[in-house]
XYZ file of C-alpha atoms in Angstrom:
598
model
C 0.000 0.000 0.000
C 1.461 3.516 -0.972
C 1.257 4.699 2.769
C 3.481 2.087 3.794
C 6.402 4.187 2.422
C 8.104 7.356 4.146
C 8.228 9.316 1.159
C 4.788 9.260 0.427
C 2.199 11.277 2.744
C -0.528 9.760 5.026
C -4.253 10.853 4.289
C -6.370 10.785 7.060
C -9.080 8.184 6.859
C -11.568 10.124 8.122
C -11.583 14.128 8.458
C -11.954 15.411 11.985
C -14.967 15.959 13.305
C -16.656 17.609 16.484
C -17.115 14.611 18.430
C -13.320 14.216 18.507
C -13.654 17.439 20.524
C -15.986 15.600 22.586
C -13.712 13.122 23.170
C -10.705 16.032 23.856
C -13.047 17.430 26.706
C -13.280 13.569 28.281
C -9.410 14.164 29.025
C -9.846 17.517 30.466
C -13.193 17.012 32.336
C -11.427 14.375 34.050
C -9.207 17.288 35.640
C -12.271 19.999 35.512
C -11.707 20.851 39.412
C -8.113 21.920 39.198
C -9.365 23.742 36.143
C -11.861 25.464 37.681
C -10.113 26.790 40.487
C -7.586 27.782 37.918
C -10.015 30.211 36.077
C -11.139 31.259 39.633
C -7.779 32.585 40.409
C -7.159 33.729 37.174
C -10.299 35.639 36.942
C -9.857 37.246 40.526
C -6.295 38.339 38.978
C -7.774 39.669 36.046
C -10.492 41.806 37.298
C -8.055 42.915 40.560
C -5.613 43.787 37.732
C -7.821 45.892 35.642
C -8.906 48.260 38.315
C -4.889 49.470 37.752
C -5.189 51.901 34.750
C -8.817 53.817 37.120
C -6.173 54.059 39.982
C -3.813 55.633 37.990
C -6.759 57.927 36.365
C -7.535 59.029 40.017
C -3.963 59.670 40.490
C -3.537 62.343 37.158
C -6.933 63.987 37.739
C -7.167 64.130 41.149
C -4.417 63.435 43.558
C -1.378 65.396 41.699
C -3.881 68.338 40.400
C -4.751 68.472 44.378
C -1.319 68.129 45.767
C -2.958 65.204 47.781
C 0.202 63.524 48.636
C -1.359 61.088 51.418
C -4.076 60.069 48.890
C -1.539 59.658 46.113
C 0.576 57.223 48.600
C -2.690 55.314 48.860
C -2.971 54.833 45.208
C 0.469 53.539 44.864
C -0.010 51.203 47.086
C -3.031 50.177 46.048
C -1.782 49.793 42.484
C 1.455 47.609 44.125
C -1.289 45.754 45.943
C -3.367 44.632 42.625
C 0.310 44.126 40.528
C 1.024 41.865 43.644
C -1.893 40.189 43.845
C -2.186 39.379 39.940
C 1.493 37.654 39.924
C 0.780 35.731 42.399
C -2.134 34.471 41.398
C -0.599 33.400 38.121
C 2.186 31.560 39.541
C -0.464 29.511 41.295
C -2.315 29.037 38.352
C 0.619 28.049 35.854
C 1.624 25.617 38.193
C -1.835 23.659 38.366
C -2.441 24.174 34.296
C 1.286 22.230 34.193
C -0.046 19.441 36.122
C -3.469 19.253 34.260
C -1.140 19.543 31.658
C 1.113 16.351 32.044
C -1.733 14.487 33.567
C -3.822 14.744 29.926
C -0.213 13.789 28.485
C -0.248 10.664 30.610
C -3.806 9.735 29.791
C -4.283 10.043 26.401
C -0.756 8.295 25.610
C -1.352 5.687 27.675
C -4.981 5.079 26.006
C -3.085 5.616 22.659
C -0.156 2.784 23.547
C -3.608 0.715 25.010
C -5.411 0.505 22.102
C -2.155 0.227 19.921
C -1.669 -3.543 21.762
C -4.919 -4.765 20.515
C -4.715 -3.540 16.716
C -4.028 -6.109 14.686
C -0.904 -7.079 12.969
C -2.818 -6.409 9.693
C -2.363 -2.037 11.017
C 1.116 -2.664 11.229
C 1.999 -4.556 8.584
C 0.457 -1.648 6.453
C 2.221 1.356 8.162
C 5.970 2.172 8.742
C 6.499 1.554 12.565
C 8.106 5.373 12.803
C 4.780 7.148 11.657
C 3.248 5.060 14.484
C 5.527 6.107 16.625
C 5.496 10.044 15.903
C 2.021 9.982 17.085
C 2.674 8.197 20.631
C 5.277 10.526 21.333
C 5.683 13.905 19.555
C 1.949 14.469 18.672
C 0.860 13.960 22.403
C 3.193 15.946 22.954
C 2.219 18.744 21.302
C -1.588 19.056 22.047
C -0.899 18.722 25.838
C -0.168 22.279 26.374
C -3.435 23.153 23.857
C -5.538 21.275 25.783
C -4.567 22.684 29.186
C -3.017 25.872 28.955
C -4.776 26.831 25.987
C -8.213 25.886 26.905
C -7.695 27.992 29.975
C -5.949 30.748 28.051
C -8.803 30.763 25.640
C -11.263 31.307 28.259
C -9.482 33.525 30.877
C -8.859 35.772 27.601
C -12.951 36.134 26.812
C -13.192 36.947 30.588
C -10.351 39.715 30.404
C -12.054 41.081 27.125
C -15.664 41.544 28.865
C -14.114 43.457 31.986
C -12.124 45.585 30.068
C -14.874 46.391 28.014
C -16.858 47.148 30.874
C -14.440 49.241 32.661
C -13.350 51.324 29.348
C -17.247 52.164 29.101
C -17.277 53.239 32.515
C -14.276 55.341 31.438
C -15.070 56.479 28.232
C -18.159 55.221 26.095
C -16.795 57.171 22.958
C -13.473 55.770 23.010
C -14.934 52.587 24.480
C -16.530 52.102 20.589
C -13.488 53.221 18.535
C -11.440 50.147 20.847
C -13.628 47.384 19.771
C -14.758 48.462 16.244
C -11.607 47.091 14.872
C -13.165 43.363 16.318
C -14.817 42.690 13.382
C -12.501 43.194 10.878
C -10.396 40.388 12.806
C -13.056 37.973 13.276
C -14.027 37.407 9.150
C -10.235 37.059 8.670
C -9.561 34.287 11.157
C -12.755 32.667 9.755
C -11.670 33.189 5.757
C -8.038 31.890 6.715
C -8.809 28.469 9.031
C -9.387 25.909 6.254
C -6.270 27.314 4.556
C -3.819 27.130 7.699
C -5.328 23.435 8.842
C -4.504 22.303 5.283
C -0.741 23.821 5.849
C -0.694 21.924 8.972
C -1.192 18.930 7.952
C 1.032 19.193 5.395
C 3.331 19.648 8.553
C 2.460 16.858 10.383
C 3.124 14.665 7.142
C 6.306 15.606 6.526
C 7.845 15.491 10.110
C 6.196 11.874 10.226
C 7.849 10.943 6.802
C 11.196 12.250 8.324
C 10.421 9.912 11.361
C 9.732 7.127 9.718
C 12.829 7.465 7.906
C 15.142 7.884 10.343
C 13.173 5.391 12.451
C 14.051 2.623 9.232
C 17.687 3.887 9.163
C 18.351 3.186 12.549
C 16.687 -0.488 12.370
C 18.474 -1.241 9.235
C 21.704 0.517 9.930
C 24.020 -3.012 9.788
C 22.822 -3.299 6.109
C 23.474 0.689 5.258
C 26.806 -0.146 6.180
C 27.307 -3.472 4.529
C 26.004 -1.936 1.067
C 27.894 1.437 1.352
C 24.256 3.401 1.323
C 25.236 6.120 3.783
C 25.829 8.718 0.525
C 22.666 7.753 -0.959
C 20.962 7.642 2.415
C 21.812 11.141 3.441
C 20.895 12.156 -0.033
C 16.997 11.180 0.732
C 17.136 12.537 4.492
C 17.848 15.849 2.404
C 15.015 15.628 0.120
C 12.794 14.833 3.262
C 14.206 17.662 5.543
C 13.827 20.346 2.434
C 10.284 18.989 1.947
C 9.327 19.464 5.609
C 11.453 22.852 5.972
C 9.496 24.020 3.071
C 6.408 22.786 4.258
C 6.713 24.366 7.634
C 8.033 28.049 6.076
C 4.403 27.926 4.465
C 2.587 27.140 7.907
C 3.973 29.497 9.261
C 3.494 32.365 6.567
C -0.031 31.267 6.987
C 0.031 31.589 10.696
C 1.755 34.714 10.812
C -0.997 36.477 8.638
C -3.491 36.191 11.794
C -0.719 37.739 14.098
C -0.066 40.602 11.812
C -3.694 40.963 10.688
C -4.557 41.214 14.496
C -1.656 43.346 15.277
C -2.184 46.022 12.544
C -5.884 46.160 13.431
C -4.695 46.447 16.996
C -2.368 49.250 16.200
C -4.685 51.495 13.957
C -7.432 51.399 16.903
C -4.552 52.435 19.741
C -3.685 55.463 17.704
C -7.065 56.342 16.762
C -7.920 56.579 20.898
C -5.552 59.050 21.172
C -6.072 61.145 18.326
C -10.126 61.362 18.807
C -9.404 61.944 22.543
C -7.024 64.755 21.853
C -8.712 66.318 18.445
C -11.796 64.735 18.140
C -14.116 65.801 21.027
C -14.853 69.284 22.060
C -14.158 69.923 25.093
C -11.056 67.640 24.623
C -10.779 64.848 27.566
C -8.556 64.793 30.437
C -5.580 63.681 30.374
C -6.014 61.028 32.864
C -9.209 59.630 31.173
C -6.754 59.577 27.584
C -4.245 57.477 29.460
C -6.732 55.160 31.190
C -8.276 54.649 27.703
C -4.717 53.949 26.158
C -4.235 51.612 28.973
C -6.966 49.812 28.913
C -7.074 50.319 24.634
C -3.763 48.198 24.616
C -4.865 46.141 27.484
C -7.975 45.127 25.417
C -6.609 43.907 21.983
C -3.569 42.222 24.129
C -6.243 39.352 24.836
C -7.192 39.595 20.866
C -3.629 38.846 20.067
C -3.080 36.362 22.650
C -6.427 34.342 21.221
C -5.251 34.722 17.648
C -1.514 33.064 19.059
C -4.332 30.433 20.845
C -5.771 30.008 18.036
C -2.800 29.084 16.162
C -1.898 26.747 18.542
C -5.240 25.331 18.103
C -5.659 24.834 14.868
C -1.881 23.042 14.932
C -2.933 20.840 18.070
C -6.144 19.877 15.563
C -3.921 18.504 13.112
C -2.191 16.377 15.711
C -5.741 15.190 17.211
C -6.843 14.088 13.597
C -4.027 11.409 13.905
C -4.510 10.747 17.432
C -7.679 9.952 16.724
C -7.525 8.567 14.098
C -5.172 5.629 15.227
C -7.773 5.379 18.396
C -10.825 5.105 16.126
C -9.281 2.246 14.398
C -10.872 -0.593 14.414
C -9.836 -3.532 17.006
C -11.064 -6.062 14.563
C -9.165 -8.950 16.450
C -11.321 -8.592 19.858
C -13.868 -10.524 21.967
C -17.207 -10.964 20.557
C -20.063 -9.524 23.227
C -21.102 -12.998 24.149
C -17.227 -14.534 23.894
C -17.045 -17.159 26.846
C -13.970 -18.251 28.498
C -11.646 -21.251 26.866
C -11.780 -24.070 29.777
C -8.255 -25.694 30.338
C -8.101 -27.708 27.145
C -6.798 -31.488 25.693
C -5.281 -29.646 22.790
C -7.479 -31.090 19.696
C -6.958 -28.414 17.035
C -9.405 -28.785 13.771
C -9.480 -26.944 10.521
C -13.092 -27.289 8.510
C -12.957 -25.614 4.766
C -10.695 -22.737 6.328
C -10.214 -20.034 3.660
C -8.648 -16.728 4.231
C -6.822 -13.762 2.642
C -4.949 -10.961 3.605
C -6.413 -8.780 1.322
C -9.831 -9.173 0.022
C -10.034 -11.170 -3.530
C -6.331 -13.176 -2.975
C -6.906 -16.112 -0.745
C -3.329 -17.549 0.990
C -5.673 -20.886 1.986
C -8.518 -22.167 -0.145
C -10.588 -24.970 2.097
C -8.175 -26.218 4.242
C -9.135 -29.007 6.476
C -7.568 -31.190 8.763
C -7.803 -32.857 12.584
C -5.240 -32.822 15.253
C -5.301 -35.294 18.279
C -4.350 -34.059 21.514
C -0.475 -34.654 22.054
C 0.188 -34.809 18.006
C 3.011 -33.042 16.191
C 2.355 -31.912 13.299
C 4.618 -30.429 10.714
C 4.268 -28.095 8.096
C 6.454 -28.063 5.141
C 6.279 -26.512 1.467
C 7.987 -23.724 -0.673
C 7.568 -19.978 0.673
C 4.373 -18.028 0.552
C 2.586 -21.221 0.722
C 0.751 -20.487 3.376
C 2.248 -22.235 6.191
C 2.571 -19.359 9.179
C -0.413 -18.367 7.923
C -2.479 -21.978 9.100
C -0.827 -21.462 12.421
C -1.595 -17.476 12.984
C -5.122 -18.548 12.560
C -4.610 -20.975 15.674
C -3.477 -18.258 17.683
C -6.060 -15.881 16.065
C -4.001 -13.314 14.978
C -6.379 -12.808 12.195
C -9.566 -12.856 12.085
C -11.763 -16.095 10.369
C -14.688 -15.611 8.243
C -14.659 -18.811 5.945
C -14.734 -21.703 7.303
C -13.636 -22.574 10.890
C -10.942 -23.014 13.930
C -11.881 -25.401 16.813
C -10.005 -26.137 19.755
C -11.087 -28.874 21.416
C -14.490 -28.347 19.398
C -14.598 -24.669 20.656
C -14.490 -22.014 17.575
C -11.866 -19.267 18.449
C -13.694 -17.093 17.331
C -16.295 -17.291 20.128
C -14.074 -17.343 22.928
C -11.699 -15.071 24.822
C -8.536 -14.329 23.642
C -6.842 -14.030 26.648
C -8.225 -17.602 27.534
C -6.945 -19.144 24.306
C -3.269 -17.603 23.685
C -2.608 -18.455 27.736
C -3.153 -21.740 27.146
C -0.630 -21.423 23.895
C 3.076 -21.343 23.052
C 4.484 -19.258 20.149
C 7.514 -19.027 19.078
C 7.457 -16.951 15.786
C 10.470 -16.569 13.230
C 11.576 -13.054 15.096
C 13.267 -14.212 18.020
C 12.489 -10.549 19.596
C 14.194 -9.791 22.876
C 13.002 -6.817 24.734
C 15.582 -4.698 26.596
C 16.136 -5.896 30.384
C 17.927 -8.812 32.265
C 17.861 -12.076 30.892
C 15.614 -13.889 32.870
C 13.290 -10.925 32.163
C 13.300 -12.003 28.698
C 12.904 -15.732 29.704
C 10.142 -15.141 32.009
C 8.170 -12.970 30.122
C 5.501 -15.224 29.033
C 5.129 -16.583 32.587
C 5.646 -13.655 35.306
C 5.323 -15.628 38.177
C 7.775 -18.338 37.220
C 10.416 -18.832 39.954
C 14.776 -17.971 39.604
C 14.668 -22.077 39.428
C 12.323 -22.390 37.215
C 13.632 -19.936 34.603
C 17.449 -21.676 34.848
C 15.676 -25.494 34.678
C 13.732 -24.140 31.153
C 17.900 -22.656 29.843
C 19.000 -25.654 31.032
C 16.479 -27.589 28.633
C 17.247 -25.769 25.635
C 21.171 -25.827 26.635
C 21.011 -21.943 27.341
C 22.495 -21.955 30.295
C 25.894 -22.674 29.583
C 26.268 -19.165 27.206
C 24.246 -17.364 29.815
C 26.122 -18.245 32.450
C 29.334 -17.500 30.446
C 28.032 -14.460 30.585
C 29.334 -10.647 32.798
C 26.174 -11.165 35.317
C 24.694 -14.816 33.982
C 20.827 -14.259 34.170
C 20.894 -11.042 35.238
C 22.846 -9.351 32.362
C 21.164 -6.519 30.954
C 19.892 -7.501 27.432
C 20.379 -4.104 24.985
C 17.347 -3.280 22.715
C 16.610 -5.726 20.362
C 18.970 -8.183 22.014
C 21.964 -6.174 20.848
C 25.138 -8.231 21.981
C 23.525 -11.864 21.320
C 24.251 -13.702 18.595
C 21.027 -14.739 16.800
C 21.236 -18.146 17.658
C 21.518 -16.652 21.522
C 18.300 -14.695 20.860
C 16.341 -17.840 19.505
C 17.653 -19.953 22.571
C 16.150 -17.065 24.534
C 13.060 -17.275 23.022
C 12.863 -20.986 22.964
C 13.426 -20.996 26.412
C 10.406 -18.244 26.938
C 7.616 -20.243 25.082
C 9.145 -23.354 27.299
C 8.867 -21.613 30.801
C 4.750 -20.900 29.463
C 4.227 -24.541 30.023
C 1.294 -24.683 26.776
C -0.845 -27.395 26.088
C -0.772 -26.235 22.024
C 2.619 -25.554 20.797
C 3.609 -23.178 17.811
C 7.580 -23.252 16.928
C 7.682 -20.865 13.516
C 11.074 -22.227 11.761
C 12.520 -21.982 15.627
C 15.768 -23.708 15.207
C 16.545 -21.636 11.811
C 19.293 -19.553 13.533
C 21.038 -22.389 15.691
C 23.948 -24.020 14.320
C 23.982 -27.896 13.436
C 25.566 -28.778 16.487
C 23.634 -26.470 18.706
C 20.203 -27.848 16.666
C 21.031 -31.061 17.990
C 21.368 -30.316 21.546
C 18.122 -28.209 21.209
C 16.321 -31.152 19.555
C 16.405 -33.101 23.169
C 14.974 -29.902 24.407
C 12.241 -29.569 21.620
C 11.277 -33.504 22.181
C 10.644 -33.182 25.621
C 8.658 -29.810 25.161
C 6.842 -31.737 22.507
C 5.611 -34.601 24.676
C 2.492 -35.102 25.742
C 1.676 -31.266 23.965
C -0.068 -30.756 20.587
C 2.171 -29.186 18.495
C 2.644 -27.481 15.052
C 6.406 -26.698 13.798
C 7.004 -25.450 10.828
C 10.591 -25.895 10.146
C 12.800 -25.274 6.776
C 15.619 -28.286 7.887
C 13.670 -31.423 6.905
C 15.868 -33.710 9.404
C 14.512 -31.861 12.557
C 10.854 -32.889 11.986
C 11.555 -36.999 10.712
C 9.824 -37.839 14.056
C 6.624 -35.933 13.847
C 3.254 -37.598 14.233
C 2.456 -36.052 10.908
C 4.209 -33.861 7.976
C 1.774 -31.504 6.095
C 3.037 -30.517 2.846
C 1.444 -27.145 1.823
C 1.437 -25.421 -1.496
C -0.690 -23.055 -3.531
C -2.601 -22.437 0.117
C -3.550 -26.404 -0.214
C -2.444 -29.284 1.739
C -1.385 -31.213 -0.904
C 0.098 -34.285 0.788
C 0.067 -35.698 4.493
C 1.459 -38.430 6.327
C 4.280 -39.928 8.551
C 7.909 -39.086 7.117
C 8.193 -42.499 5.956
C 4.963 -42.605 3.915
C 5.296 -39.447 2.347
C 8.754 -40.684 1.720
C 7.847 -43.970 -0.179
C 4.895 -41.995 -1.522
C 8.189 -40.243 -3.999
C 5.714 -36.986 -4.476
C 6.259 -33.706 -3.024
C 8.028 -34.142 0.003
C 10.426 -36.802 -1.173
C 11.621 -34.249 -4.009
C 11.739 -31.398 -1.386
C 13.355 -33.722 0.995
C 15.684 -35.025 -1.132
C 16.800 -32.051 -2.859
C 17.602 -30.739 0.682
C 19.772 -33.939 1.514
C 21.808 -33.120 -1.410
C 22.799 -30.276 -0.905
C 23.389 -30.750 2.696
C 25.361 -33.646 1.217
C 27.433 -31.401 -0.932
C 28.014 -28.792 1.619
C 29.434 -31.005 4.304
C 31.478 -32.857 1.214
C 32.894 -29.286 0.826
C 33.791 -28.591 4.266
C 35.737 -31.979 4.130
C-alpha cells in the first residue's frame, strides 16, 4: 500500500470531526476541578488587575492636580497591591495548568499505547512503525499544552475582554466604541483563513512523520546501510525529506503569521485612533487622565485579541495532531472478543481446521478450504515452498487474524467465540523473530510466565542448553539484554526465546522455523529440548531443515494455500511426491556442503 512508504504522505481516513472534541473534553473534564479553580484565580487576577489603569486615572486627575500627597501614597499602594496580587495568582495558576497539563499527556498516551496492543498485525503490517511512533510521542506531545493551557488561556482571555470592556465604558463610552470596532474586521479574517492554515498543517504533520519514519528505518536497518555502502545515498533522501518538511513548515507558518499581523495592525490602527479622537476629536477635549486610562486599557484590550489569535494558532496546529490521534484510536480492534465470547476451559489440545479459507487482502486467498484434525499430544509439521501459506495456518490458531470462511476449533470450541486471553494463555508461540526486549535475561525468559520462579527460569535454559552461554556471561541471568537483544548472537536470541515459550508450560505448541538460527551442532542439543517440550503437547512446527521434523506424528506438505500431501515421514517418503523431491533435494545439498567442508 502507498502509505506504507516514508516518502509518500498519510491521508487521514476520516476528516476530523466535532465529536473528537468531545472526546478532547473527556481528558480535560477528568481534571475539571483543578481547572476550575484555575479560572477562579485567574479571573480574581484579572479583574483585581484591571482596576490598575482607574487608579492611575484618580492619580492624574485628582491626587497630583490636588497636591494630595497622602491620597496619592494610597494609590500607589493600592496599584502595588493589585500588581502583587495578579502575579501571584498566576504563579499559582501556571503551576496547576502544568499538572493538568502532564496528567492529559499521561492519559491520552497511555490510552493511545492501550489501544495500539490490541490492533491487529494487519495495522502494522500496512504502516511504517516510525509514523506510528510520531504519534505516541511527539503528537501527544504537542496538544498537551493546547488542551490545558490553551483551553484555559482561551477562556481567561474572553473573561479579560468583557471586563475591560466594561471598565473602558465606565471610562469612556466614545473611546470605548473606537477600541472594539476594529473586532470585526479580525473575526471574518480568522474565519476566511482556518481551512487554509489546517490544510498547511497537515502538510506539517506529514512531513515530520515521513522524516520519522525514515530515520526510524535507518536506525533499524543501519548493519545493512553499512554493509552496502548506502550512507551517501541515504543522506541524499534525508535531504530531500528535511527540504520537503522545511518548506512545508516556512508555508505554515506564513499562513500563521498572517493572523498575528492581521490582528496586530488592526490592533495598532485602533490604539492610535484613541488618542487622536481623545485629543482632536471631542470638544471639550478629555482629560488627560481619562486619555491614558483609555490607552491603557485600549492596549490592554486587543492584548487578549492577540493572545487568542496566538491560541488560536496553537489550536488549529494541536487539531492537526488530534486528527491522527484519533484517528489511530478510532481504528478498528477487529481482532477482539465478541459480546457474548465465553472463556476457553483448560483444554486437551485437539486443534481442527473445517474448509478454512482466508486472505490478507480481500479477492487473494493464501488458503482455499483447508481441512484437517489434530489429536491431543500430536506433532504436526508443516512443510512446502515460501508463501505457501504455512505461518499463515498457524496465525489462525493463535487468532491473529480474524476467520470468516470456514472454521478453527479447539477442542471443538471455535476461536472465534471465545476469549482471547483464555486461548493464547493456554498457547506457546515461538514466531520466526526471536524478539528480545531490553532488560535482564531472565526478564526475557520469564516474560511469558511472570510468576515463574529464579529455578524455574534456569531449569527451562537448562532444557534448551542456554544456560551454559548465559552463564558465560558478565552477570549470567541477570545481564542486561540491549534493545533488540543487541550483543547476542542470533542463535543466543532464539535460545532465549525458545526458552520463553518453554517456561509458558502450553498445552498447544507453535515453533515458527525456531531452530533456523542455531547451528547444526547447537540444533542437535536443542532437539532433546524440543522432544521433551513436545511430549504429551499438541504441536505445530514449521521448520525449513527437513531432518529436525523426521519424528513428527504427521508432515503436512502445503502449497498453492492447499495441503497437498500428508502423512508420517516415511509414507510421504515412499509416496516419492512432493516431500520426497523437497526432501531429497535438501539432503543433497546438505550432502554437498558437508562434502565441501571436508
Amino acid at each position: 500500500m502507498a502509505r506504507n512508504r516514508y516518502d509518500v504522505d498519510e491521508e487521514l481516513e476520516t476528516p476530523f470531526n466535532m465529536a473528537n472534541l468531545k472526546n478532547v473534553f473527556v481528558y480535560v473534564g477528568r481534571y475539571k476541578w483543578k481547572m476550575i479553580f484555575s479560572l477562579l484565580l485567574s479571573a480574581v487576577g484579572s479583574i483585581v488587575g484591571l482596576t490598575g489603569p482607574m487608579l492611575v486615572q484618580r492619580a492624574m486627575d485628582v491626587a497630583i492636580p490636588q497636591k494630595n500627597v497622602q491620597l496619592l501614597i494610597q494609590l500607589s499602594c493600592l496599584l502595588a497591591g493589585t500588581i502583587l496580587i495578579n502575579i501571584g495568582f498566576n504563579a499559582i495558576r501556571t503551576i496547576l495548568v502544568a499538572q493538568v497539563g502532564q496528567n492529559i499527556v499521561h492519559d491520552i498516551r497511555k490510552d493511545l499505547f492501550d489501544h495500539l496492543q490490541v490492533l491487529p498485525f494487519s495495522y502494522y503490517d500496512n504502516r511504517p512503525h516510525g509514523k506510528i511512533l510520531v504519534r505516541v510521542v511527539h503528537y501527544v506531545n504537542s496538544v498537551s499544552n493546547a488542551l490545558s493551557n490553551g483551553i484555559l488561556n482561551f477562556i481567561i482571555e474572553i473573561i479579560n475582554i468583557i471586563f475591560i470592556i466594561f471598565f473602558m465604558f465606565q471610562v469612556s463610552p466614545p473611546l470605548a466604541a473606537i477600541t472594539v470596532a476594529g473586532l470585526p474586521v479580525v473575526i471574518v479574517f480568522i474565519l476566511l483563513i482556518k481551512p487554509k492554515q489546517r490544510r498547511a498543517w497537515q502538510s506539517v504533520n506529514n512531513k515530520n512523520s515521513n522524516v520519522n519514519a525514515f530515520v526510524q528505518e535507518s536506525i533499524e536497518g543501519a548493519r545493512v546501510i553499512e554493509s552496502f555502502d548506502r550512507e551517501e545515498e541515504n543522506d541524499k533522501i534525508l535531504d530531500r525529506l528535511l527540504d520537503k518538511r522545511k518548506k512545508s513548515w516556512m508555508g505554515a507558518i506564513y499562513v500563521s503569521n498572517t493572523v498575528w499581523f492581521t490582528t496586530e495592525t488592526v490592533s495598532q490602527i485602533v490604539f492610535s485612533l484613541v488618542y487622536i479622537a481623545g485629543a482632536y476629536w471631542f470638544n471639550p477635549m478629555v482629560s488627560f487622565g481619562v486619555l491614558l486610562a483609555m490607552g491603557t486599557y485600549a492596549s490592554r484590550f486587543w492584548q487578549p485579541i492577540v493572545n487568542l489569535a496566538n491560541i488560536y494558532n496553537d489550536f488549529i496546529n494541536a487539531v492537526s495532531y488530534l486528527e491522527r490521534i484519533f484517528e489511530t484510536m478510532n481504528e478498528p480492534a477487529i481482532i477482539e472478543d465478541k459480546p457474548d465470547a465465553e472463556k476457553l476451559p483448560p483444554i486437551q489440545g485437539s486443534v481442527e481446521f473445517k474448509d478454512v479459507s482466508f486472505g490478507y487482502e480481500p479477492g487473494q486467498m493464501i488458503l482455499k478450504h483447508v481441512s484437517f484434525a489434530a489429536k491431543p499430544g500430536e506433532s504436526i509439521a508443516i512443510v512446502g515452498p515460501t508463501g505457501a501459506g504455512k505461518t499463515t495456518i498457524v496465525n489462525l490458531i493463535s487468532r491473529f487474524y480474524n476467520i470468516e470462511n470456514g472454521a478453527v476449533c479447539i477442542d471443538g470450541h471455535s476461536v472465534m467465540d471465545v476469549t482471547i486471553h483464555s486461548l493464547r494463555s493456554q498457547m506457546g508461540i515461538m514466531l520466526q523473530d526471536s524478539f528480545v526486549f531490553s532488560g535482564t535475561i531472565a526478564d526475557n525468559i520469564r516474560y511469558g510466565r511472570l510468576d515463574a520462579t529464579d529455578e524455574e527460569v534456569e531449569q527451562a535454559a537448562k532444557m534448551l542448553h542456554a544456560d551454559e552461554f548465559i552463564r558465560n556471561l558478565p552477570d549470567g541471568y541477570n545481564t542486561i539484554v540491549k534493545e533488540r537483544g543487541g550483543g547476542l548472537s542470533q542463535g543466543q536470541k532464539q535460545l532465549l526465546a525458545f526458552a520463553r515459550t518453554l517456561l509458558s508450560d502450553p498445552r498447544i505448541l507453535v515453533l515458527d522455523e525456531a531452530t533456523s538460527s542455531i547451528d547444526t551442532s547447537t540444533e542437535q542439543l536443542v532437539q532433546q529440548g524440543i522432544n521433551l517440550l513436545l511430549k504429551d503437547r499438541t504441536s505445530f512446527i514449521i521448520a525449513h531443515r527437513l531432518s529436525t521434523i523426521r519424528d513428527c506424528s504427521r508432515i503436512m506438505y502445503v502449497a498453492d494455500g492447499q495441503i497437498l500431501e500428508s502423512g508420517t515421514h516415511d509414507e510421504l517418503m515412499e509416496k516419492q511426491g512432493l516431500y520426497y523431491h523437497l526432501y531429497m533435494s535438501q539432503y543433497r545439498r546438505e550432502a554437498v556442503t558437508k562434502q565441501a567442508e571436508v
